[in-house]
PDB file of C-alpha atoms and ligand atoms in Angstrom:
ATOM      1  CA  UNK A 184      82.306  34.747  76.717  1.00 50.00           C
ATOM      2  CA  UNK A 185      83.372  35.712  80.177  1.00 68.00           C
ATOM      3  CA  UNK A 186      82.067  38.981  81.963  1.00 82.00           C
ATOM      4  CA  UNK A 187      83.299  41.764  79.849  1.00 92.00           C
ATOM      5  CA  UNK A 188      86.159  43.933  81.085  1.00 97.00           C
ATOM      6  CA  UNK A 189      86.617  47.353  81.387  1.00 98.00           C
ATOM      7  CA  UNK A 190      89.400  48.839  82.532  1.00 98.00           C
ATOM      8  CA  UNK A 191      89.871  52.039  83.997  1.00 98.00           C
ATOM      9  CA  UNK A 192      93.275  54.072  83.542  1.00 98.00           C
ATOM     10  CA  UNK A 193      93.355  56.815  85.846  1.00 98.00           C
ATOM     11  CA  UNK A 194      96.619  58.340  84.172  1.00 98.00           C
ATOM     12  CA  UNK A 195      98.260  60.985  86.424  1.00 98.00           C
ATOM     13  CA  UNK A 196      95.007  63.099  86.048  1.00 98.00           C
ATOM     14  CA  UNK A 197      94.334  64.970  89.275  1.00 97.00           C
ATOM     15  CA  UNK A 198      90.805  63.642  89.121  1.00 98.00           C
ATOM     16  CA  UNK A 199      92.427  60.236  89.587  1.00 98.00           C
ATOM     17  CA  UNK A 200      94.548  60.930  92.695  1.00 97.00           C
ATOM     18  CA  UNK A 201      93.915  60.767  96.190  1.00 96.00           C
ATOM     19  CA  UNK A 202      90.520  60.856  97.331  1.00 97.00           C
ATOM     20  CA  UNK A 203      89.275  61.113  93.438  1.00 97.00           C
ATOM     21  CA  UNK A 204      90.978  57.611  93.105  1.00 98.00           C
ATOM     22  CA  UNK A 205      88.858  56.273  96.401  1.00 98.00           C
ATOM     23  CA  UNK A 206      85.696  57.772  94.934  1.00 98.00           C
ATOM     24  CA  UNK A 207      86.465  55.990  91.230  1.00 98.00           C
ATOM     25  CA  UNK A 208      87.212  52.634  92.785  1.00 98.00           C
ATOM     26  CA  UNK A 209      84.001  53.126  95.349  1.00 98.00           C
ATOM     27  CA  UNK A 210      82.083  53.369  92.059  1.00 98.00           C
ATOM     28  CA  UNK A 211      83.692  50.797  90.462  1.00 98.00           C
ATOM     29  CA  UNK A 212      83.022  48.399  92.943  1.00 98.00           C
ATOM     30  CA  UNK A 213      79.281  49.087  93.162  1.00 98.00           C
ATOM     31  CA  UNK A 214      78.959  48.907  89.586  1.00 98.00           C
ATOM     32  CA  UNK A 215      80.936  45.981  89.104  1.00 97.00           C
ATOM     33  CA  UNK A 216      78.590  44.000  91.576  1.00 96.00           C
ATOM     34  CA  UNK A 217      75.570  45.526  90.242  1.00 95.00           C
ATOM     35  CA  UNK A 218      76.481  44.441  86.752  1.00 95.00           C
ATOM     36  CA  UNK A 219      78.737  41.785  86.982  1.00 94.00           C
ATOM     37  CA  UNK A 220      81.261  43.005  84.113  1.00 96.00           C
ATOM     38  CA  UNK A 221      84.664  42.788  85.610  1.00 97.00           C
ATOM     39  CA  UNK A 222      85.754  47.037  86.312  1.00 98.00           C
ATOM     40  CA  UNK A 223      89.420  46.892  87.505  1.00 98.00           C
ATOM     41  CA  UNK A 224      91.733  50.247  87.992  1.00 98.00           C
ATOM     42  CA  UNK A 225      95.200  51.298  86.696  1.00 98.00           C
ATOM     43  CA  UNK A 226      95.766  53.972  88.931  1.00 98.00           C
ATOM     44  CA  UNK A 227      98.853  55.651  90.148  1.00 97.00           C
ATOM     45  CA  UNK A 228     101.952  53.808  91.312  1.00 97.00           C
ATOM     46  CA  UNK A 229     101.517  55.515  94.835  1.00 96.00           C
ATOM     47  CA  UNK A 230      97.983  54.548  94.950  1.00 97.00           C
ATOM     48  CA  UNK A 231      98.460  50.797  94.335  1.00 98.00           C
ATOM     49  CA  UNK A 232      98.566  49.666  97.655  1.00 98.00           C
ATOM     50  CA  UNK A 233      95.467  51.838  98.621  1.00 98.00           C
ATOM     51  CA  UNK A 234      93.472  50.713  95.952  1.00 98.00           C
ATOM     52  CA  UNK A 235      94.050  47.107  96.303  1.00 98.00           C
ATOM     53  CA  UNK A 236      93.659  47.594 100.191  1.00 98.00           C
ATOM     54  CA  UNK A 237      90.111  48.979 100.375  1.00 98.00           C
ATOM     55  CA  UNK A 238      88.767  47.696  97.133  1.00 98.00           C
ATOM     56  CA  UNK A 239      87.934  44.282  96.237  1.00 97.00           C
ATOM     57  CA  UNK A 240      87.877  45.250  92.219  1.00 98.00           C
ATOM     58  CA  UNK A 241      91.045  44.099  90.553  1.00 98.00           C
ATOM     59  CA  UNK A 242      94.290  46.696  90.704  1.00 98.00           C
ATOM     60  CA  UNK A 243      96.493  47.017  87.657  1.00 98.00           C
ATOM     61  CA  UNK A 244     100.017  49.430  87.788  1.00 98.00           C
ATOM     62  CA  UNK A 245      99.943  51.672  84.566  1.00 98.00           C
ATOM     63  CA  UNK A 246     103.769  49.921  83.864  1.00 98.00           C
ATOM     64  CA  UNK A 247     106.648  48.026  85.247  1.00 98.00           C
ATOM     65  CA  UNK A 248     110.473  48.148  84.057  1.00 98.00           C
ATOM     66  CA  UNK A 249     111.595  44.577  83.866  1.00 96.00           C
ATOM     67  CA  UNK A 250     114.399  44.935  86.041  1.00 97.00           C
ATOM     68  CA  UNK A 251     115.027  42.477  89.249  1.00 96.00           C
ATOM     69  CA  UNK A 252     115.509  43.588  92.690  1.00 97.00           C
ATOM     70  CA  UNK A 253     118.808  45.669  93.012  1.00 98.00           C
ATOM     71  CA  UNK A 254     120.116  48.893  92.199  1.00 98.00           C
ATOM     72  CA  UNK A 255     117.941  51.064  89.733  1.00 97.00           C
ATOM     73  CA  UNK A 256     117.014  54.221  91.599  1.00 98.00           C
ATOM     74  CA  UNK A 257     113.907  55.266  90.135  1.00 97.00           C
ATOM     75  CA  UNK A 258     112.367  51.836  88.481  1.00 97.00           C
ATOM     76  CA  UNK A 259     109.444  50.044  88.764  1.00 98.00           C
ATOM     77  CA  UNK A 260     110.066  46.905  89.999  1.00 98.00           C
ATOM     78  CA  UNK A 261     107.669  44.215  88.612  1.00 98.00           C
ATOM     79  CA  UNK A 262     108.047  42.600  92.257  1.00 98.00           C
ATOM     80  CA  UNK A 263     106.484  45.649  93.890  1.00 98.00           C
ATOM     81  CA  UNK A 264     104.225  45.963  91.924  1.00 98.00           C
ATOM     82  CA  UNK A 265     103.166  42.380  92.961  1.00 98.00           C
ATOM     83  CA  UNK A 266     103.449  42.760  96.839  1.00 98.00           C
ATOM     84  CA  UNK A 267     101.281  46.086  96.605  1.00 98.00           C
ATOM     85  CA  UNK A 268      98.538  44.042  95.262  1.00 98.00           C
ATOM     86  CA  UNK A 269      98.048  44.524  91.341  1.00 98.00           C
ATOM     87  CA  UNK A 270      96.502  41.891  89.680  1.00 98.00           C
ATOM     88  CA  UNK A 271      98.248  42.791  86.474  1.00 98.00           C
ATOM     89  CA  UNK A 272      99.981  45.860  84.803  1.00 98.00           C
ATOM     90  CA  UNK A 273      99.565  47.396  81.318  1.00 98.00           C
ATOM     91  CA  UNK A 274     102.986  47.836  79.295  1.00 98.00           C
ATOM     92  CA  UNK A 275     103.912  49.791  76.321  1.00 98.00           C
ATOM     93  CA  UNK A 276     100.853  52.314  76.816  1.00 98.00           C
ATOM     94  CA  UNK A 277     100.868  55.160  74.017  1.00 97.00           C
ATOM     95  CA  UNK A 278     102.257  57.452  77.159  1.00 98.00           C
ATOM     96  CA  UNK A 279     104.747  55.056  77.897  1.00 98.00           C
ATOM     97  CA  UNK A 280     105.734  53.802  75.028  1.00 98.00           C
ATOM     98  CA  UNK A 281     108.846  51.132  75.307  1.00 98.00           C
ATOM     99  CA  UNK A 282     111.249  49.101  72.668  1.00 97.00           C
ATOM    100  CA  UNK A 283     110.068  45.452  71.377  1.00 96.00           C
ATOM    101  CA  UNK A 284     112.469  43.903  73.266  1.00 97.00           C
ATOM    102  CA  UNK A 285     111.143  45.718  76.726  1.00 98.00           C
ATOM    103  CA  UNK A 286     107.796  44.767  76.092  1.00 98.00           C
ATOM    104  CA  UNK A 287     108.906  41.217  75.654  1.00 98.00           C
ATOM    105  CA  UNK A 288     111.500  41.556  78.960  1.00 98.00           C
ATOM    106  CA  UNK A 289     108.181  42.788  80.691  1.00 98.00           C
ATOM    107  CA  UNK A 290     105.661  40.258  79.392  1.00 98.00           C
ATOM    108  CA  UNK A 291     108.342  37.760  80.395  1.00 98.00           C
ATOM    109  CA  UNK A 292     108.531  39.430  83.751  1.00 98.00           C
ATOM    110  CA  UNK A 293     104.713  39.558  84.680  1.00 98.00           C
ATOM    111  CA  UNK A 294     104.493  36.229  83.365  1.00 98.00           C
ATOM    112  CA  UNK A 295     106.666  35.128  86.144  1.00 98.00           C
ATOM    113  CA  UNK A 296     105.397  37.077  88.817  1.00 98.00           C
ATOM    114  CA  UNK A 297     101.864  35.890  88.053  1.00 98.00           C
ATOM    115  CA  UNK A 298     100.684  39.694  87.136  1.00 98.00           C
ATOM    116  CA  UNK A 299      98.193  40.092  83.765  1.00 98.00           C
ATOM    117  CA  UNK A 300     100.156  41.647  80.917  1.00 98.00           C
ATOM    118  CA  UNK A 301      98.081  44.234  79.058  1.00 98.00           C
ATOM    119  CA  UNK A 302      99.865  44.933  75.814  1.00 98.00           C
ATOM    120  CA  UNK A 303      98.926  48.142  74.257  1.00 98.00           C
ATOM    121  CA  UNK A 304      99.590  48.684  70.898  1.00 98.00           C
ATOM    122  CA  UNK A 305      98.633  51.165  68.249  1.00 97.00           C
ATOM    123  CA  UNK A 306      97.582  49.728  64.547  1.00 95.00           C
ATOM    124  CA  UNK A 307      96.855  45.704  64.002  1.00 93.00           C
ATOM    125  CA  UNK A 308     100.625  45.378  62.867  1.00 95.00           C
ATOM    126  CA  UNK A 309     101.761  46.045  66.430  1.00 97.00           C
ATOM    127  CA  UNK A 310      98.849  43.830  68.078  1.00 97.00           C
ATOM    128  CA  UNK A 311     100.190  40.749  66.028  1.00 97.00           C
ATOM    129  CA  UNK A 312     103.557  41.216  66.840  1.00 97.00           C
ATOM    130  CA  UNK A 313     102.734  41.780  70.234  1.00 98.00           C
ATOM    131  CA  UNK A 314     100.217  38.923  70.257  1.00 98.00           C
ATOM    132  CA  UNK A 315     103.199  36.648  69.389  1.00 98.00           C
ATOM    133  CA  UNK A 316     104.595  37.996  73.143  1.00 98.00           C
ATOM    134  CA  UNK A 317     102.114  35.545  74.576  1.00 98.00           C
ATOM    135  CA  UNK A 318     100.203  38.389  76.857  1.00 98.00           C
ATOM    136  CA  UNK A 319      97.216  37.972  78.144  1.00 98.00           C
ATOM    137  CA  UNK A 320      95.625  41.262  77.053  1.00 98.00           C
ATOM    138  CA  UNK A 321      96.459  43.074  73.818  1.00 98.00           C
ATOM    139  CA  UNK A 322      94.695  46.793  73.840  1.00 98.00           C
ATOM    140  CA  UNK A 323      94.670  48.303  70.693  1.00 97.00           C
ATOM    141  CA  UNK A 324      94.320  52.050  71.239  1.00 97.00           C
ATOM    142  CA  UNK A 325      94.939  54.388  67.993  1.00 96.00           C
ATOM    143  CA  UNK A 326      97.232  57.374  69.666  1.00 96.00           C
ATOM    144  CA  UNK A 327      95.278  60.243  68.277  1.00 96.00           C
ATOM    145  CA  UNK A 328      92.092  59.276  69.434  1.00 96.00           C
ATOM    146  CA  UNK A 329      93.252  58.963  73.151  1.00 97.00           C
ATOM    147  CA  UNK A 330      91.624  61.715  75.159  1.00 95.00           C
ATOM    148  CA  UNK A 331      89.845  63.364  72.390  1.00 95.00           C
ATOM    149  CA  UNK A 332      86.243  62.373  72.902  1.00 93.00           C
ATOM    150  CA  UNK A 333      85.879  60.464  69.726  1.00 96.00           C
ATOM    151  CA  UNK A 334      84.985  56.951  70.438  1.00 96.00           C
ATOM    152  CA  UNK A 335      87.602  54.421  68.272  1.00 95.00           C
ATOM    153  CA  UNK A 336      84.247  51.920  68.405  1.00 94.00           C
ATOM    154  CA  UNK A 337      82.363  54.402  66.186  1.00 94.00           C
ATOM    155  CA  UNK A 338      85.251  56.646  64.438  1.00 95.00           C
ATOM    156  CA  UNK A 339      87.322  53.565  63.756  1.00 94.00           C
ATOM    157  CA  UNK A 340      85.598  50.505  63.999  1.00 95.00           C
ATOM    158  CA  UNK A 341      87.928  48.510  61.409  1.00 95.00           C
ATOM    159  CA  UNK A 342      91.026  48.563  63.640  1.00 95.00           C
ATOM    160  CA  UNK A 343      88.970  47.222  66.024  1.00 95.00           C
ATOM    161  CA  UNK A 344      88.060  44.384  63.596  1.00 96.00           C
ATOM    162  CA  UNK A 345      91.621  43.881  61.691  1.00 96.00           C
ATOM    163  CA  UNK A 346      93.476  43.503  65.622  1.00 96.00           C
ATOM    164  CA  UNK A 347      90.952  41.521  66.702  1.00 97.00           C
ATOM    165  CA  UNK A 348      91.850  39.165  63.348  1.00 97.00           C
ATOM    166  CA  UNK A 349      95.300  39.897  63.660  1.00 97.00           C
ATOM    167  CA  UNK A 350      95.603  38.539  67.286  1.00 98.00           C
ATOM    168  CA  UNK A 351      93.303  35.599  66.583  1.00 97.00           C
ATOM    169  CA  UNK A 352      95.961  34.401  63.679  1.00 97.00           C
ATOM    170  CA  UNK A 353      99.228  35.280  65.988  1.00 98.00           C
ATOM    171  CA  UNK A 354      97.736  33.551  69.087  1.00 97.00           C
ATOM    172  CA  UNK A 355      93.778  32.947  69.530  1.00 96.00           C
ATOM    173  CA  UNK A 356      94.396  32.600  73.322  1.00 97.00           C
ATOM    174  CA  UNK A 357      95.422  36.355  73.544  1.00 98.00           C
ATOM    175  CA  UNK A 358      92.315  38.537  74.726  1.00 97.00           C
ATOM    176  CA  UNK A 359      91.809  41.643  72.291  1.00 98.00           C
ATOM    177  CA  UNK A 360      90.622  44.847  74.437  1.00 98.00           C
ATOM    178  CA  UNK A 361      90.150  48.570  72.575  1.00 96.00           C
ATOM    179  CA  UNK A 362      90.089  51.990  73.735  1.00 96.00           C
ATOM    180  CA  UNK A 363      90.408  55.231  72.998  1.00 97.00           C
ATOM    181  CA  UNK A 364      87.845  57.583  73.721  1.00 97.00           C
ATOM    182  CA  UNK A 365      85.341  55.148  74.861  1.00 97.00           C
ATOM    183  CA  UNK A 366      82.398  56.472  76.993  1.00 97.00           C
ATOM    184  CA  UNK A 367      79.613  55.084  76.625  1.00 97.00           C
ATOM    185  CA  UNK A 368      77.591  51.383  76.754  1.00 96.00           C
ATOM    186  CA  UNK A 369      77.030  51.968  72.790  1.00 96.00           C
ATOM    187  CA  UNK A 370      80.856  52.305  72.652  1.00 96.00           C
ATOM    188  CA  UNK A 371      81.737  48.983  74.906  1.00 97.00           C
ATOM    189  CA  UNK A 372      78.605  46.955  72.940  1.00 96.00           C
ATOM    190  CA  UNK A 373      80.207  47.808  69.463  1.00 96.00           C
ATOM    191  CA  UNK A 374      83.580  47.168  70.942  1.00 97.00           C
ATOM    192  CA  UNK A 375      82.584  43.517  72.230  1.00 96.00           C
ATOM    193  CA  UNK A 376      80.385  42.624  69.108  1.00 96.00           C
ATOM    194  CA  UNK A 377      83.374  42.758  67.067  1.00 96.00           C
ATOM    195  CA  UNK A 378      85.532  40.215  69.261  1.00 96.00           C
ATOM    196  CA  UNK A 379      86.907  42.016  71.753  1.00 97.00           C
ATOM    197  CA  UNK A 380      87.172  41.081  75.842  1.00 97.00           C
ATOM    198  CA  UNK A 381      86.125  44.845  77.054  1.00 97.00           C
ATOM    199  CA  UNK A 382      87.477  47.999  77.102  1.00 98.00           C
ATOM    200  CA  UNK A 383      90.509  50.392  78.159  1.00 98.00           C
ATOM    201  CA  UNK A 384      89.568  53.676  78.954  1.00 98.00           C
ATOM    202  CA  UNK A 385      90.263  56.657  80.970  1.00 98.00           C
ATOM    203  CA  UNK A 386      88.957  60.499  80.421  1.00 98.00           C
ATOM    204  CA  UNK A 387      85.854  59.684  80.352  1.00 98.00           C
ATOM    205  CA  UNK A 388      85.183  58.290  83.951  1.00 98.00           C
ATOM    206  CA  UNK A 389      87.912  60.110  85.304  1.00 98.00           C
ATOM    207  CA  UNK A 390      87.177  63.127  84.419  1.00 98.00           C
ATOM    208  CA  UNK A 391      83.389  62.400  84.925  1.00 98.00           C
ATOM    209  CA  UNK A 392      81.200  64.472  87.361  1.00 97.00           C
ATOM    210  CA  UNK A 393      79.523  61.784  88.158  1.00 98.00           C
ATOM    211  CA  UNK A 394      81.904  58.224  87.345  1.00 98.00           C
ATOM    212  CA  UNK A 395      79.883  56.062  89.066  1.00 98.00           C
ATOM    213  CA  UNK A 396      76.850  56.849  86.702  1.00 98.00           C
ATOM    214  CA  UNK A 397      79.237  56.815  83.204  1.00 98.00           C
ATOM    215  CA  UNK A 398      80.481  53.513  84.323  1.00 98.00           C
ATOM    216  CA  UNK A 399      76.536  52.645  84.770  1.00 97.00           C
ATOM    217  CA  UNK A 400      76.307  53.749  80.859  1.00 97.00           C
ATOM    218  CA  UNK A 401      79.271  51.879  80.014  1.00 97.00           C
ATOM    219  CA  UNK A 402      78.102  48.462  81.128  1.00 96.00           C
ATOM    220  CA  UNK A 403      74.204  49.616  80.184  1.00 95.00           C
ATOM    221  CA  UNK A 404      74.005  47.175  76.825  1.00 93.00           C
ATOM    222  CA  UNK A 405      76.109  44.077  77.972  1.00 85.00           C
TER     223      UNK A 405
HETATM  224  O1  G3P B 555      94.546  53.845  78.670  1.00 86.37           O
HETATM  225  C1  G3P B 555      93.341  54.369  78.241  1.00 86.37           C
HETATM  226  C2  G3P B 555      93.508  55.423  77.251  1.00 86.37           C
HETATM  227  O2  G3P B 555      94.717  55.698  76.716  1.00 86.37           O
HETATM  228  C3  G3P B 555      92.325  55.909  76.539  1.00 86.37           C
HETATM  229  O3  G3P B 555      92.111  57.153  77.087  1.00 86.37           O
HETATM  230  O4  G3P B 555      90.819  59.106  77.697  1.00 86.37           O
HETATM  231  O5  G3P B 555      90.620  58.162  75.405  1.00 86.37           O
HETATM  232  O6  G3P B 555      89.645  56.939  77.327  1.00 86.37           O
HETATM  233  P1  G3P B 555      90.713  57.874  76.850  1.00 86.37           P
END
């Protein structure tokens, strides 16, 4: 397979903004090189730019509206999103959840703006349906396992397994990444031996002391 991806959502945590979003991409970057796995960021909208100025890991928005260019005060145009350098945006994350028909307006949207779509979805029902979207990332991510410190790779491995199988029989071309409470290289090695691209996580690096050295762990057993 290719170099394994982990993705790092920095929420709207205030360990993710500002200068704590310099000091996660920083370690991102080293990592990434030291490594080769593939660490992008999903930071803020308002850090976008920043992130995709100083860093040369890839830069992903946490969400885009599919809209076009006109008037809807307080959108996110898929367009900016573009021009301030993401590589790709997640859609329909557990926090932002958004109707069937959005995620396909938005999938349709990146698709045309060259941006990765990262899918998220929350059982293997919703990763077929939204394999047959034609993303390029599904993430399956059971909600209430998200920020509670108990790994989906070890609590739940068989959603892990049944999206993975799910996707593969909607659309084997879709990439399958998992998440929730992932946080360490055990978590990302279970994660990839059962079929899936990389990782999606947050809390754990962001909220790290030390991110540089969980993101060290996290790629540890690829
Ligand atoms: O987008 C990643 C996410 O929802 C998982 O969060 O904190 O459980 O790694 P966390």
């Amino acid at each position: 397979m290719d170099s394994p991806f982990i993705l790092v959502n920095l929420k709207t945590y205030q360990e993710g903004m500002g200068h704590n979003a310099h000091r996660i991409a920083a370690a991102a970057e080293i990592v990434a090189k030291e490594s080769g796995a593939v660490i992008g960021i999903a930071p803020a909208f308002t850090e976008l730019h920043p992130m995709s100025h100083h860093y040369a890991i890839p830069v992903y928005a946490q969400h885009i509206d599919a809209i076009t260019p006109g008037a809807h005060t307080g959108h996110i145009l898929p367009e900016a999103v573009r021009s301030a350098g993401a590589r790709g945006t997640l859609i329909n994350h557990s926090e932002r959840r958004l109707t069937l028909a959005d995620i396909d307006a938005c999938v349709q949207a990146a698709r045309r703006l060259h941006l990765e779509s990262v899918v998220c979805t929350n059982n293997d029902a919703t990763s077929a349906a939204a394999a047959a979207l034609r993303p390029d990332y599904v993430a399956i991510e059971p909600p209430e396992l998200i920020g509670s410190g108990v790994s989906v790779s070890k609590a739940d491995p068989g959603i892990i397994e049944r999206s993975v199988n799910a996707v593969r029989a909607v659309n084997p071309d879709v990439n399958v990444l998992t998440g929730a409470g992932i946080q360490s290289g055990e978590c990302v090695k279970i994660a990839v031996d059962l079929g899936t691209c990389g990782v999606l996580l947050a809390s754990s690096v962001v909220k790290a002391d030390d991110p540089e050295a969980v993101l060290r762990d996290l790629v540890s057993l690829l």
